[in-house]
Amino acid sequence: MGKSGKSSEKSVFKEWLGLDEKSFQTDLDRHLNLTLGKDQEDGNHLYLYNAAALTIRDRLVERWRATREKYAEEKPKRVAYLSLEFLMGRTLTNAVLNLDMDESLRKALKTYGVTLEELAEEEHDAGLGNGGLGRLAACFLDSCATLELPVTGYGIRYDYGMFHQKIKDGYQIELPDHWLKEGNPWEFEAPENIRRIKFYGHTVAETDADGKLTMKWVDTDDVLAVPYDMPVPGYRNNTVNTLRLWKASSTNEFRLDQFNQGSYTEAVASKNEAEQISMVLYPNDVSENGKVLRLRQQYFLSSASLQDVIVRWLQRNDNSFENFAEKNSFQLNDTHPAIAVAELMRLLMDDYGMGWDEAWTITRSTMAYTNHTLLPEALERWPVRLFRTMLPRLLEIIYEINARFLREVSSHWPHDESKLRELSIIEESGDPQVRMAYLAIVGSHSVNGVAALHTELLKSGLFKTFYELWPEKFNNKTNGVTPRRWLGFCNPELTDLINATIGEGWLTDLDQLAQLKPMADKKTFQKKWMTVKKHNKARLAALVQESCDVLFDTDMLFDVQVKRIHEYKRQLLNVLHVIHLYDRIMRGDTEGMVPRCVLIGGKAAPGYFMAKLIIKLINSVADVVNKEPLADKLLKVAFLPNYRVTAMEVICAGADLSEQISTAGKEASGTGNMKFMMNGALTIGTLDGANIEIRDAVGEEDFFLFGLKADEVEQVRASYNPSQIIADDDDLKAVMHLLESGHFNLCEPGIFDPVVNTIRDPHDQWLTAADFRSFVDAQKDVASVYQQKELWARKSILNTASSGMFSSDRTIGQYADEIWRLKRS
Ligand code: F68
């Protein structure tokens, strides 16, 4: 059993549902026949999947209740992790691993002639997030449960998650992701905890019997928030935490004014409007300013979650707020739920009669804010006018927070008007805006970046003046990923090899992987290591074949870049290198070239023209290269459609080379880089985000570094002349010639002009041409090392062995100790 010896003494644990093959068999039959009403003969995998899910779920549920009881008894400090996104992926396989039910379930499934892998394929990914930020939240929940920390995730139960990406004629097509259409066995509706959320209306000041002035927010259009709870199991420790997702529901109170005016249909239709709030995840990974529905989502999540925490607190604590601040923390996952700062003030003052100062002390000591971006254009701002109509009471509170804050600024920098303008939560302009990051900073006791460089750049750039004012608020929490999903589950063969070499402790103490270091030089171990890699490459090749109809040869170098498509991530630089290799092949200059399969995957925001064009370019280049007989044994290129959590589970295990090539100073951290490293891929990367820490951990010898550094990027900008760089570099000139001559778009002339123009643009923010030469040179090093099989194996082993600090257990340990101040056992 797990670490919590204490809990296993409880009576409920003694009566646990069996974990043996027989018990699983009985329960599978029972759920299939009785719960789902199907015969074995139906042979439908979907039903059997559901029966398996229910069988595992039963075992989760009793541990879940025991965990709740334990928290109720021990009364620990609790944390609410507020996030508009939780990119959970699949639940069944993860639960089976964490609960150690793999063996028995597999045996039980044999009677049905189905493997666990086949069944798992029936489950839709819970794709309730865009990318890194959403997946980080999911990894954090896994680590919190594994570390037995009382952390609840709060999010939105979108009916439609991240869109399904199809590629048609090389272009991205977005299709709706109706992930719930076959039902979701992992959620439990909890109607007893429905919360009521106010929108619109107006405020009135009232004086109560004691002469105290109170504000009332009246004539509102209310929406109900209905919670759906999902279990989050820790790794083999009997802890099951909760992810609570809110669904919007109409109050069914039809507006009498509309009825009376004869607007029956409008009144009924307004029901629909309420329920739209949780209909769809916004697929943009930079802020979506001005979209009314998005602000409604943000307030809906924040208000429902805070009410939930407060009501449950008061139930457990005799209706008293005493110790509330000592016993509760709220972590804001970026500014998306930053309105929670003002909402907590509102709830404490208007609903519970607290005075400003007391409410503010509680708010500031419970709220903490994580920033995930350095791109200034990604900082969220909302028009004041939108607040005024949709959230009038919140706007009043924000104004008051700002007024008091600006007094503090004045006393810190007397007679400096520019500081007031610069730091004001309200950006004054023709159309004044609320700066959500500033609201989050002012209302929190902690502001953290997600990698060392990122935090330094926040302090010296984006939030410089706030840092001067409150240096103690700022801290770094370098991201991490859960080693359970991202090594234990996704790479079973490597897991077995590691277990056989250093034992099993590493899955909950990833630093133990360092014990592999002495093995890096052992020939027999290298052989075993590369055999595993080869099998994983075969799995990846099968995925590529099935989804792209491109044949990847597992003897070739698998060079992989998967992430959201964004100019700053520079998929374009990757494409330029591919074109350069193609050009070399066509010129017959193939000496020292290593046969290579290049895989690129990722979604573009539906409205992001350039990102979508880059996808088209990748596909067009792939078409030409893959058809070229001369390139056959040397170069393959594929764009993997619909990149998602489940695809990454296969991809990171099968990659040789991980591309982390953002313009330095732009990628806050990256987390895909960590998954690749754990699985023994080598990184080619810039000194950006967590790449720096990855390189420090593994050593510069075993990392392919290239490109301008963050400070150099700023200097180069001033005199950047890409056309000169192109003219001076024969390789880049040849690449540009192929692009500009329409070689990859003979039937669609001119379509790539915008791409070519950005490369040649002296204002190109991403400095693609500037890093071309150094990238190509680093790729030559890659090729040369890959040809030395033992050297490559050694570096691969050392990468995994050095990846210990990138466990999200380490990250969460730091959040728990330094921000939340939780007691840890
Ligand atoms: C989603 C929605 C909006 C409105 C803005 C941003 C996003 C989003 O997905 N951002 C995101 O994923 N950021 C990434 O966070 C990761 C986790 O901290 C970092 O590793 C990445 O560097 C960062 O780009």
CSV table of N, CA and C in Angstrom, one decimal, residues 167 170 233 285 311 331 591 724:
chain,number,residue,atom,x,y,z
A,167,ILE,N,-6.7,18.0,-41.5
A,167,ILE,CA,-5.9,18.7,-42.5
A,167,ILE,C,-6.5,18.3,-43.8
A,170,GLY,N,-3.8,20.3,-47.1
A,170,GLY,CA,-2.7,21.0,-46.4
A,170,GLY,C,-3.1,22.0,-45.4
A,233,PRO,N,-6.7,10.6,-8.6
A,233,PRO,CA,-6.0,9.7,-7.8
A,233,PRO,C,-4.5,10.0,-7.7
A,285,ASP,N,-4.5,30.8,-27.6
A,285,ASP,CA,-3.5,30.7,-26.6
A,285,ASP,C,-2.9,32.1,-26.3
A,311,VAL,N,-18.7,28.7,1.4
A,311,VAL,CA,-19.8,28.1,2.0
A,311,VAL,C,-19.4,26.8,2.7
A,331,GLN,N,-4.8,29.7,-5.9
A,331,GLN,CA,-3.8,29.9,-6.9
A,331,GLN,C,-4.5,30.2,-8.2
A,591,GLU,N,27.0,14.4,-48.0
A,591,GLU,CA,28.0,13.8,-47.1
A,591,GLU,C,27.8,14.2,-45.7
A,724,GLN,N,20.1,41.1,-45.8
A,724,GLN,CA,21.6,41.0,-45.8
A,724,GLN,C,22.1,39.7,-45.3
